[in-house]
CSV table of C-alpha atoms and ligand atoms in Angstrom, one decimal:
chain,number,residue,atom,x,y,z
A,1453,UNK,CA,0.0,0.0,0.0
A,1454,UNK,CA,1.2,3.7,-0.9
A,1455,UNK,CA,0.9,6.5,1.6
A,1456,UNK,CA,-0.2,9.8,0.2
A,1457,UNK,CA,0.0,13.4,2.2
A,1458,UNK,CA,-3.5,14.6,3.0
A,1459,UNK,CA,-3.5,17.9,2.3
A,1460,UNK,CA,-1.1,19.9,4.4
A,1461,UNK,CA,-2.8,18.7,7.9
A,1462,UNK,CA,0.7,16.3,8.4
A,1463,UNK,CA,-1.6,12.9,8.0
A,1464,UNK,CA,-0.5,10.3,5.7
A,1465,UNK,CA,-3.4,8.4,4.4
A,1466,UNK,CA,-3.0,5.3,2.6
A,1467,UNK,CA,-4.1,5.7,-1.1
A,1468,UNK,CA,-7.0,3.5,-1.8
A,1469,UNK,CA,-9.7,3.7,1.3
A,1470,UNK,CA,-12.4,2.1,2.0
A,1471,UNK,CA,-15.8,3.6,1.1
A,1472,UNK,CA,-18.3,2.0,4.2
A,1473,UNK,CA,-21.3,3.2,2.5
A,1474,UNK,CA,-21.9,-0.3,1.7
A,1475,UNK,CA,-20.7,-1.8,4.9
A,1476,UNK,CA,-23.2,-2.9,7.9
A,1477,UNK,CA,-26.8,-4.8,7.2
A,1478,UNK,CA,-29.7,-3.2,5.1
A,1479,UNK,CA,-33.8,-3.8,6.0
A,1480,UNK,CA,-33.7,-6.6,3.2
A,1481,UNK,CA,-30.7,-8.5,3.9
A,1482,UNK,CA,-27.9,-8.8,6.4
A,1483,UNK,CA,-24.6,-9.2,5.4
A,1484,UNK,CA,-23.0,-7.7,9.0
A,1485,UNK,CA,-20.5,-10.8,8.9
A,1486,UNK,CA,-19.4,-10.1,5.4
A,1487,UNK,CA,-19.0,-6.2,6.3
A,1488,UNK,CA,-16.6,-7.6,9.5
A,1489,UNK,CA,-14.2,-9.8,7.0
A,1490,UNK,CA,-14.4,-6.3,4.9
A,1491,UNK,CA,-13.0,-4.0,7.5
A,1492,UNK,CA,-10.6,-7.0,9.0
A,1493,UNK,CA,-9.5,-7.6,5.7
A,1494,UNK,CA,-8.8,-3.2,4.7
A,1495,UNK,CA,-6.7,-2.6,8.1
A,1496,UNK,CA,-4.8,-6.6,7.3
A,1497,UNK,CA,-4.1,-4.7,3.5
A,1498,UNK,CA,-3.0,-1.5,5.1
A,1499,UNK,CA,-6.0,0.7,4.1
A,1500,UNK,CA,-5.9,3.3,7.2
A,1501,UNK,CA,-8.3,5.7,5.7
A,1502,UNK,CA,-12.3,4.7,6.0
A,1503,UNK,CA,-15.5,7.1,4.9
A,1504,UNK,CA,-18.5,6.5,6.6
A,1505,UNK,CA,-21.7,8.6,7.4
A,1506,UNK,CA,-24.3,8.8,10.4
A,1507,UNK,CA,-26.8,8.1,7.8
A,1508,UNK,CA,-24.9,4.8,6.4
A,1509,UNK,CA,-27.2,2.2,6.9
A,1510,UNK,CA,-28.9,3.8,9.5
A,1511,UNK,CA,-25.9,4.2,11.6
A,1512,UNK,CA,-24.6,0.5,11.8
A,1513,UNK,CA,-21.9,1.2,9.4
A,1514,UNK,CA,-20.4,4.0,12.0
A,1515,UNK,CA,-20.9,1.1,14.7
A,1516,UNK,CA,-19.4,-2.0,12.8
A,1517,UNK,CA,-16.2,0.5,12.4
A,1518,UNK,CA,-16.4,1.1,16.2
A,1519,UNK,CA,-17.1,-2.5,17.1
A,1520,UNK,CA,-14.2,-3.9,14.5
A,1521,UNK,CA,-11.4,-1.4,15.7
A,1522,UNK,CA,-11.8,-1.1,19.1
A,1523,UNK,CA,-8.7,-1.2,20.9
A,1524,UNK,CA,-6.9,-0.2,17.1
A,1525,UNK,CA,-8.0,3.1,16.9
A,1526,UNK,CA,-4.8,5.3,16.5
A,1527,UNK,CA,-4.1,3.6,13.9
A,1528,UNK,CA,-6.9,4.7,11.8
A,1529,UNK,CA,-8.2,7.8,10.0
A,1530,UNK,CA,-11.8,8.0,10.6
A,1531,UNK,CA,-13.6,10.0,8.7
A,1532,UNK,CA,-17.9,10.7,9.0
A,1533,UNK,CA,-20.1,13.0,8.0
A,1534,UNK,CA,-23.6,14.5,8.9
A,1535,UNK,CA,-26.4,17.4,7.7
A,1536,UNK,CA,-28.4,14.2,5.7
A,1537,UNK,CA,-31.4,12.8,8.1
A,1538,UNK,CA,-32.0,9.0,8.0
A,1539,UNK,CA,-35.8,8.4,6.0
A,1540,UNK,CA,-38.5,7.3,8.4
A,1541,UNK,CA,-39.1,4.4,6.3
A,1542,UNK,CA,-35.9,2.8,6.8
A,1543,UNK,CA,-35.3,4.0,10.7
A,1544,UNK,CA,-38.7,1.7,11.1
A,1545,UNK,CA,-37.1,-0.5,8.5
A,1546,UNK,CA,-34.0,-1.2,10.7
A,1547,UNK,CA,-36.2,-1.6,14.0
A,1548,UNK,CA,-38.4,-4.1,12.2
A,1549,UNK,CA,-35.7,-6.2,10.3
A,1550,UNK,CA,-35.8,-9.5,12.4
A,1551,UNK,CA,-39.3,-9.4,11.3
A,1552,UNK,CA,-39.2,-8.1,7.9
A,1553,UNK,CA,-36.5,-10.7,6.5
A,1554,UNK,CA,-38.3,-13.6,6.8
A,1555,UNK,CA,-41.0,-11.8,4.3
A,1556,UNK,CA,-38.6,-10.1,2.7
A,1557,UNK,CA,-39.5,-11.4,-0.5
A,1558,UNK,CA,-43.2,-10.4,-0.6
A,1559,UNK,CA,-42.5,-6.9,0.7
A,1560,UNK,CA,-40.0,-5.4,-1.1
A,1561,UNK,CA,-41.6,-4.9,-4.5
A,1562,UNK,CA,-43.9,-2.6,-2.7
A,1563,UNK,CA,-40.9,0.0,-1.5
A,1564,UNK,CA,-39.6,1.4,-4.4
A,1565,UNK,CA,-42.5,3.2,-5.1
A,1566,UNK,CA,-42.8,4.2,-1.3
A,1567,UNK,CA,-39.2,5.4,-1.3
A,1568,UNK,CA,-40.0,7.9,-3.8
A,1569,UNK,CA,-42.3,9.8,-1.9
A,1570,UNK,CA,-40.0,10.6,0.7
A,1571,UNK,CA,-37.8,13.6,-0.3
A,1572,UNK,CA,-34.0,13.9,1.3
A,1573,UNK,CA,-34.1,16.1,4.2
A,1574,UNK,CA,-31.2,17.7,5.7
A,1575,UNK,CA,-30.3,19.8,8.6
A,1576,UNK,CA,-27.3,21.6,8.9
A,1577,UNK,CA,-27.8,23.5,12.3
A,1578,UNK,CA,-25.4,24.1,15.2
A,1579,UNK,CA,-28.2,22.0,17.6
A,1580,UNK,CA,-28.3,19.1,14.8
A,1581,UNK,CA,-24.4,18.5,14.4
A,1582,UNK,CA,-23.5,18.9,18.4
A,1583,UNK,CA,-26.4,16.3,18.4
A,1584,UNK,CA,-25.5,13.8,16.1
A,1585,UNK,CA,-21.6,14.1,16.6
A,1586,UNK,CA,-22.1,12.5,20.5
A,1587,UNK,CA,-24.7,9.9,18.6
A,1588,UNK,CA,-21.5,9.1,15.9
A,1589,UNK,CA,-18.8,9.0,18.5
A,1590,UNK,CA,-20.5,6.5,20.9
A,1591,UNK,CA,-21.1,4.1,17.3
A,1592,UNK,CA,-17.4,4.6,16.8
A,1593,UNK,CA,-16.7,4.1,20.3
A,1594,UNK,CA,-13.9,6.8,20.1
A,1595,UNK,CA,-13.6,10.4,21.9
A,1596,UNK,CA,-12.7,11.7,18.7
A,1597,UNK,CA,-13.1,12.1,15.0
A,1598,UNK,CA,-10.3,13.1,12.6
A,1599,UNK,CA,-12.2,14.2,10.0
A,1600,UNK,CA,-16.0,15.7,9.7
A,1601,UNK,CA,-17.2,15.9,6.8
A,1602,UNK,CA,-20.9,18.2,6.2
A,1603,UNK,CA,-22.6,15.7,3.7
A,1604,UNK,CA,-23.8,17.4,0.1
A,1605,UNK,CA,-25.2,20.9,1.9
A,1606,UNK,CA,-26.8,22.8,0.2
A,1607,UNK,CA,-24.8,25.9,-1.7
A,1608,UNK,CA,-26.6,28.1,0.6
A,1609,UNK,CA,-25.6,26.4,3.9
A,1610,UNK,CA,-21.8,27.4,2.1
A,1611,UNK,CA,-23.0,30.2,1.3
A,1612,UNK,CA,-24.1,31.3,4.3
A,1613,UNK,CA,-21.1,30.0,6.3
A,1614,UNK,CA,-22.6,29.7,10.1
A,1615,UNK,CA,-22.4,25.9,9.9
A,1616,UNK,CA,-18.1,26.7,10.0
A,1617,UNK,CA,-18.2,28.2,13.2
A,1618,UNK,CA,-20.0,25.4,14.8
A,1619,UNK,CA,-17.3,22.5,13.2
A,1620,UNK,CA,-14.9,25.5,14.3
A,1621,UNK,CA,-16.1,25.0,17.9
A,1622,UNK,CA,-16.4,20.9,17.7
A,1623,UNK,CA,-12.5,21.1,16.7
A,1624,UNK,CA,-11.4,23.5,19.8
A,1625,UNK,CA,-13.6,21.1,22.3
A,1626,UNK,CA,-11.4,18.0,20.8
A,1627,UNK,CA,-14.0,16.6,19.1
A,1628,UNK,CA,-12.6,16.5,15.9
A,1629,UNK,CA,-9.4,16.7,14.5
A,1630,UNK,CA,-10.1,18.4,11.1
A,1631,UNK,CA,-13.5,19.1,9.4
A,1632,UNK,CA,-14.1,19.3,5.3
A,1633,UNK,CA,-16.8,18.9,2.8
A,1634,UNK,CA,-18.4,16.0,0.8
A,1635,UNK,CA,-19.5,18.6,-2.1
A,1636,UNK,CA,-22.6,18.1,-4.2
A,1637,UNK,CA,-21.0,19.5,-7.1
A,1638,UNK,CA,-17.6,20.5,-7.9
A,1639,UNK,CA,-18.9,24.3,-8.4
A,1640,UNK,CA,-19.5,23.8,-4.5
A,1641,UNK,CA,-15.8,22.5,-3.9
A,1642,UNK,CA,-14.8,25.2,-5.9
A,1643,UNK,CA,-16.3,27.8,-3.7
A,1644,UNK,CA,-15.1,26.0,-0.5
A,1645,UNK,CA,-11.6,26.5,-1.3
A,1646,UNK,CA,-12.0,30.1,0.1
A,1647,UNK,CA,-12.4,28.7,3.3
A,1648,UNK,CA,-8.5,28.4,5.2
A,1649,UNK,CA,-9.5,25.9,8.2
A,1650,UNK,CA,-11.5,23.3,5.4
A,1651,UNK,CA,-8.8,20.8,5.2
A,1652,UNK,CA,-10.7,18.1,2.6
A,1653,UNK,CA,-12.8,18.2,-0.2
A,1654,UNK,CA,-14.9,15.1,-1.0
A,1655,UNK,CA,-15.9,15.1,-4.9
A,1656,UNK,CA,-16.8,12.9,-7.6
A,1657,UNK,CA,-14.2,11.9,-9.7
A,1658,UNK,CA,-14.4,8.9,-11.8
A,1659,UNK,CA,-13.2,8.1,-16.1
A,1660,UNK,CA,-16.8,8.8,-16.9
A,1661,UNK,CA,-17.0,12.5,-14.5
A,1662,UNK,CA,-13.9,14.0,-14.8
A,1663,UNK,CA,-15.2,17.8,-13.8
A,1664,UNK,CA,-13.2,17.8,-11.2
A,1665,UNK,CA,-9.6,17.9,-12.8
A,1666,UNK,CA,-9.8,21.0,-14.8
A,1667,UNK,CA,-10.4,23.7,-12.0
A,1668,UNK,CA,-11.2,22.2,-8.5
A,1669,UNK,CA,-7.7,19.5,-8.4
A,1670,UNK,CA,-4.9,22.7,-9.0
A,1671,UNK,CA,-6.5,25.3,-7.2
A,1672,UNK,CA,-7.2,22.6,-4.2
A,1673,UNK,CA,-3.1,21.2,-4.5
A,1674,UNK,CA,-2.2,25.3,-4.3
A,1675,UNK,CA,-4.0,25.6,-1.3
A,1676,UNK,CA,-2.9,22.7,0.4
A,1677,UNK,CA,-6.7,21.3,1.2
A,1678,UNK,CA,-6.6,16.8,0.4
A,1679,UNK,CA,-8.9,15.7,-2.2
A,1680,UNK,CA,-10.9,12.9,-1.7
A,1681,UNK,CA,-12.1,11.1,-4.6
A,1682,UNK,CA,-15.6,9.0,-4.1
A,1683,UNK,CA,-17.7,7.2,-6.1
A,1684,UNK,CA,-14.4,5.8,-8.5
A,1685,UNK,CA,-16.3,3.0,-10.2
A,1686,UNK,CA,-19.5,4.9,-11.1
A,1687,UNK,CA,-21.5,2.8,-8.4
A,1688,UNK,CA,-20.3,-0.3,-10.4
A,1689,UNK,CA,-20.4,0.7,-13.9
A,1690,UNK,CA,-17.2,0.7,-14.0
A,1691,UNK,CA,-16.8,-2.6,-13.2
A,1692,UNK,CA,-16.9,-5.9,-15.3
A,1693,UNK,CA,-19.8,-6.5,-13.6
A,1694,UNK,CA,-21.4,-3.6,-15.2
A,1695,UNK,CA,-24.4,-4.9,-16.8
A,1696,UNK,CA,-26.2,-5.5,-13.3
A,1697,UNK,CA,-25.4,-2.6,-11.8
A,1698,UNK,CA,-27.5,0.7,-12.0
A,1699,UNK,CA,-25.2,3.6,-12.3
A,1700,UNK,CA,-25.7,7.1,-10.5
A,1701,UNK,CA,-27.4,8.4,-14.0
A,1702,UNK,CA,-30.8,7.6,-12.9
A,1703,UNK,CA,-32.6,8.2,-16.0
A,1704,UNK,CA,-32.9,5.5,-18.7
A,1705,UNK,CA,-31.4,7.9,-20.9
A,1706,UNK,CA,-28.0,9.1,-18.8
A,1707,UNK,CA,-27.3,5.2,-18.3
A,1708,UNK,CA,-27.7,3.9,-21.6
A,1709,UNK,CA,-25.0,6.7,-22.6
A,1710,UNK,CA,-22.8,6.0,-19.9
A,1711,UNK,CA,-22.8,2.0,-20.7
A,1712,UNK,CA,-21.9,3.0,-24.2
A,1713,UNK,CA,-18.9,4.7,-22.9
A,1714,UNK,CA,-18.0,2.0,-20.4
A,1715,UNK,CA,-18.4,-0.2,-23.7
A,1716,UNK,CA,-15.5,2.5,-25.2
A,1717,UNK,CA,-13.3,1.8,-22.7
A,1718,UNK,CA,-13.3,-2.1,-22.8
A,1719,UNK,CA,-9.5,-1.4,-24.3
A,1720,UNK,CA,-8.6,-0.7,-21.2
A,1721,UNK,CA,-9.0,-4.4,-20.2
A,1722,UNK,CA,-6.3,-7.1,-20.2
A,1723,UNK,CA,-5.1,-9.9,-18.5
A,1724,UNK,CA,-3.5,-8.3,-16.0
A,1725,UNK,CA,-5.7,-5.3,-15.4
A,1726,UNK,CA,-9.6,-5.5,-15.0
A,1727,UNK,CA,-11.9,-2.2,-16.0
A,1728,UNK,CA,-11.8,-1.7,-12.1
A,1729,UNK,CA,-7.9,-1.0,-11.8
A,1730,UNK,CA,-8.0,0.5,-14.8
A,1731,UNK,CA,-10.7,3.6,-13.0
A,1732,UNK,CA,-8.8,3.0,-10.0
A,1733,UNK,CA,-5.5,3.6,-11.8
A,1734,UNK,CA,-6.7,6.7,-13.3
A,1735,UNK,CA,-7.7,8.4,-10.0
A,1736,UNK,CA,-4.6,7.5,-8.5
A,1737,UNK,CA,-2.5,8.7,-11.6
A,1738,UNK,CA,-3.4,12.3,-10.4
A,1739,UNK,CA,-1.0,12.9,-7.7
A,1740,UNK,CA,-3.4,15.5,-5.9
A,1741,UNK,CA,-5.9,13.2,-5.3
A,1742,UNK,CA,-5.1,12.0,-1.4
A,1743,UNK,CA,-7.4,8.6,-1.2
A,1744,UNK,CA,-9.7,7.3,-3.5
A,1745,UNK,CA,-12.6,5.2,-1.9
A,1746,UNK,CA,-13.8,2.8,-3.7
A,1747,UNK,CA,-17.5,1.2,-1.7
A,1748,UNK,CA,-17.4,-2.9,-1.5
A,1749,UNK,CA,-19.3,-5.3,0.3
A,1750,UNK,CA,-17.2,-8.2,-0.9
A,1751,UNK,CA,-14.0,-9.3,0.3
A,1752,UNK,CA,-13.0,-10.7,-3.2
A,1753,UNK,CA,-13.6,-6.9,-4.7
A,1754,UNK,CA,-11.7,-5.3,-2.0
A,1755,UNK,CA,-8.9,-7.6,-2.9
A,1756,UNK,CA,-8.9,-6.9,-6.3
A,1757,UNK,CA,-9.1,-3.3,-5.8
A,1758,UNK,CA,-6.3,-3.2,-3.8
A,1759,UNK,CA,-3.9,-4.6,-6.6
A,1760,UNK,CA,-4.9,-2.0,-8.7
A,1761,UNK,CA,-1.6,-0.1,-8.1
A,1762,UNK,CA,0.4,-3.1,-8.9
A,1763,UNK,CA,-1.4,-3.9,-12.5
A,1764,UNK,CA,0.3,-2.5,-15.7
A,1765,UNK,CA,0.4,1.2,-15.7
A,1766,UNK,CA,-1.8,3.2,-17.5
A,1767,UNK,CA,0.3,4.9,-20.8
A,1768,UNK,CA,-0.1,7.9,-22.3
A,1769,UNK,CA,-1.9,6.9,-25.2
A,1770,UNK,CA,-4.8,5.3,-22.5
A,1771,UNK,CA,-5.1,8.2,-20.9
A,1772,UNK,CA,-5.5,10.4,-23.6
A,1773,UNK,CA,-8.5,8.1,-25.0
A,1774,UNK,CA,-10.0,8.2,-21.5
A,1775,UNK,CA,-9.7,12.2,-21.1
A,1776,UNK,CA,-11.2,12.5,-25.1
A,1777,UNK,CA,-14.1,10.1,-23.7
A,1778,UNK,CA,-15.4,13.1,-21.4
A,1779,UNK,CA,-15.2,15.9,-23.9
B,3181,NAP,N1,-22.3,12.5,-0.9
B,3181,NAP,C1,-21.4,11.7,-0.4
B,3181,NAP,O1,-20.7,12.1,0.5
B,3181,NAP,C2,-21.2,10.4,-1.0
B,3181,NAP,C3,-22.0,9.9,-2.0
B,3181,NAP,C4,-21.7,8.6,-2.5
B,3181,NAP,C5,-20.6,7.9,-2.0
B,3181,NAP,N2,-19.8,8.4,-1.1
B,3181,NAP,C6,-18.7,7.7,-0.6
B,3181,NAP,O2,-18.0,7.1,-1.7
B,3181,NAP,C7,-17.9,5.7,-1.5
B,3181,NAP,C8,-17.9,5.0,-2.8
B,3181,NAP,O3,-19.1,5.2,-3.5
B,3181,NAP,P1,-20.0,4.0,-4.0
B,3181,NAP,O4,-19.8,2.8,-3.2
B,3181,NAP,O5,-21.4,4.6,-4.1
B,3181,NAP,O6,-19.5,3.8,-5.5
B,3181,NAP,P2,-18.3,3.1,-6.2
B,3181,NAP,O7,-17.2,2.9,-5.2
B,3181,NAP,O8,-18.0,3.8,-7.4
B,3181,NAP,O9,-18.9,1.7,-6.6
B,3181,NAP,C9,-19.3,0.7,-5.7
B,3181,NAP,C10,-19.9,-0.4,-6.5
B,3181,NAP,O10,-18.9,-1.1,-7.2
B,3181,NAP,C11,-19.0,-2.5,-6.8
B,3181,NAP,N3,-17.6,-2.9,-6.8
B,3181,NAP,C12,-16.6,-2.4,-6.0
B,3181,NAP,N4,-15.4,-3.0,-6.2
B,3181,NAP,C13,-15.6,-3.9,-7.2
B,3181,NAP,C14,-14.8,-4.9,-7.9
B,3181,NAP,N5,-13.5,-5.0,-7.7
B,3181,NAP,N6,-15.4,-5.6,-8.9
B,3181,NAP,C15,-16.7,-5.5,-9.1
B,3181,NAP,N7,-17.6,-4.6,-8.5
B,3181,NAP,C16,-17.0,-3.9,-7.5
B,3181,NAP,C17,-19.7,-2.6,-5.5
B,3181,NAP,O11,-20.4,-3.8,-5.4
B,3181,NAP,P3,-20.0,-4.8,-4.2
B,3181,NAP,O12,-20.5,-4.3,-3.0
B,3181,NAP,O13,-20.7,-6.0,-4.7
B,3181,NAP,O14,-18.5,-5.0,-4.3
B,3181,NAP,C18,-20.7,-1.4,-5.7
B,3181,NAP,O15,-21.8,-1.8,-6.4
B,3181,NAP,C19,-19.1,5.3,-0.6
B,3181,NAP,O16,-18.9,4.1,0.1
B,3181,NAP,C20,-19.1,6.5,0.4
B,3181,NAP,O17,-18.1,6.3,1.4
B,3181,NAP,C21,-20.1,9.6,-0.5
């Protein structure tokens, strides 16, 4: 494993983190043993850096971390987030789940439509994050955090810049190390980099979104602030199990392009490189980027996506075809 700066806070995170998005059971299925040989499996490979969220699976991602690492703790880079709420549907969800999996089967065609009529909510106030850091530390089992991260708020809540002074005051009491931004947009990185305590910036960054290299990656190296690059296989279309994935582009219209270009970039596959080292490859290949953090469930996947360092490097050729394949 290689150990990149991040930022100019003095901490050296390990290049490929883990995503925990993914990691911890959902209301249909339970896969909390699978999520335990996961983490195990990271720290074993040398992956010190992990993402998670107070949202992320209704908070049992946060607590498998705590419950895995207890007792390593020092040795990690912990980083959550919060300003998303949890949906109602899936906080009952959770409560109900020894009773819901049996019957799994019969009631989870009747969801989807369900889960549409519940709109994101978010809450950025001082009240809301002193709240839900104490709920996020006890999960983790840990006094602190060492990074915060406000998840997707709005450009207003930027804008507006209150929410600062309260991750300002969360840092001075100890409870946090260092606070950034998982960004919505990369206009909203962009306009974070004005801010001198933000020490990360969360963005998508992927061969089939690549906004983030023209503006947001030199301005962020300049300033010293670590980029943090989620969402590297396009939610598994980048992947050679692409064609049962859905991809972020929720309209039919959005995915069947982005297949096509996944299609385009089948060149990038070998025998000693699948499409996933190959996006993982061209993250990395951007020396600002800090971590990238690819999301798994599987041990198998995390394994493979750790070797993508060691699989042939991308040339200059590849990455030209991969940069055109944006324009
Ligand atoms: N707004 C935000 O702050 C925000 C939003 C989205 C994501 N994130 C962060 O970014 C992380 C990554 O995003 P993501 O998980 O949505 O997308 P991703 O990393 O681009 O893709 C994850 C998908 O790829 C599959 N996969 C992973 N490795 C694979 C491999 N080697 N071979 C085949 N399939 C593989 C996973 O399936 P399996 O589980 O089957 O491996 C999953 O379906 C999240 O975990 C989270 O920490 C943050």
């Amino acid at each position: 494993m290689n150990y990149r700066d991040f930022g100019n806070t003095g901490l050296k995170v390990s290049e490929i983190g883990l995503g925990c998005s993914r990691i911890g059971r959902g209301v249909f299925y339970n896969n909390e043993r699978e999520s335990v040989r996961v983490l195990n499996r990271a720290y074993e490979l040398g992956i010190n850096f992990f993402d998670t969220s107070d949202t992320y699976r209704y908070g049992q991602s946060e607590e498998l971390i705590g419950r895995v690492f207890k007792g390593r703790r020092n040795q990690l880079i912990i980083a959550s987030k919060v300003g998303n709420l949890a949906s109602p549907l899936g906080r009952i969800g959770k409560k109900l789940h020894p009773l819901l999996m049996p019957v799994r089967h019969l009631i989870q065609p009747f969801t989807n439509p369900l889960k549409k009529l519940w709109k994101p909510r978010r809450d950025f106030s001082s009240k809301h994050i002193k709240q839900s850091i104490e709920k996020s530390l006890t999960r983790l089992q840990t006094d602190y955090l060492d990074l915060y991260q406000l998840h997707n708020p709005p450009t207003w809540v930027l804008e507006r810049g209150e929410v600062f002074e309260t991750l300002d005051y969360l840092k001075d009491q100890g409870k946090i190390r260092l606070y950034g931004v998982s960004a919505h947009t990369i206009g909203d990185a962009i306009q974070c980099l004005n801010n001198p305590n933000i020490s990360s910036l969360q963005v998508v960054f992927n061969m089939l979104e690549q906004e983030a290299v023209k503006e947001l990656l030199p301005s962020a190296e300049k300033k010293g602030i670590a980029i943090i690059a989620r969402i590297p296989l396009a939610r598994g279309l980048l992947t050679k199990e692409m064609i049962v994935q859905t991809g972020p582009p929720t309209d039919r219209k959005k995915l069947q392009i982005a297949r096509a270009k996944v299609e385009e970039l089948s060149f990038l596959i070998n025998g000693e490189r699948t499409l996933s080292q190959a996006a993982l490859q061209f993250v990395l290949h951007r020396s600002h980027v800090s971590v990238v953090i690819p999301g798994t469930r599987k041990v198998k996947h995390l394994e493979d996506n750790i070797k993508a360092p060691e699989t042939p490097t991308l040339t200059k050729e590849e990455l030209k075809r991969i940069t055109l394949l944006s324009q």
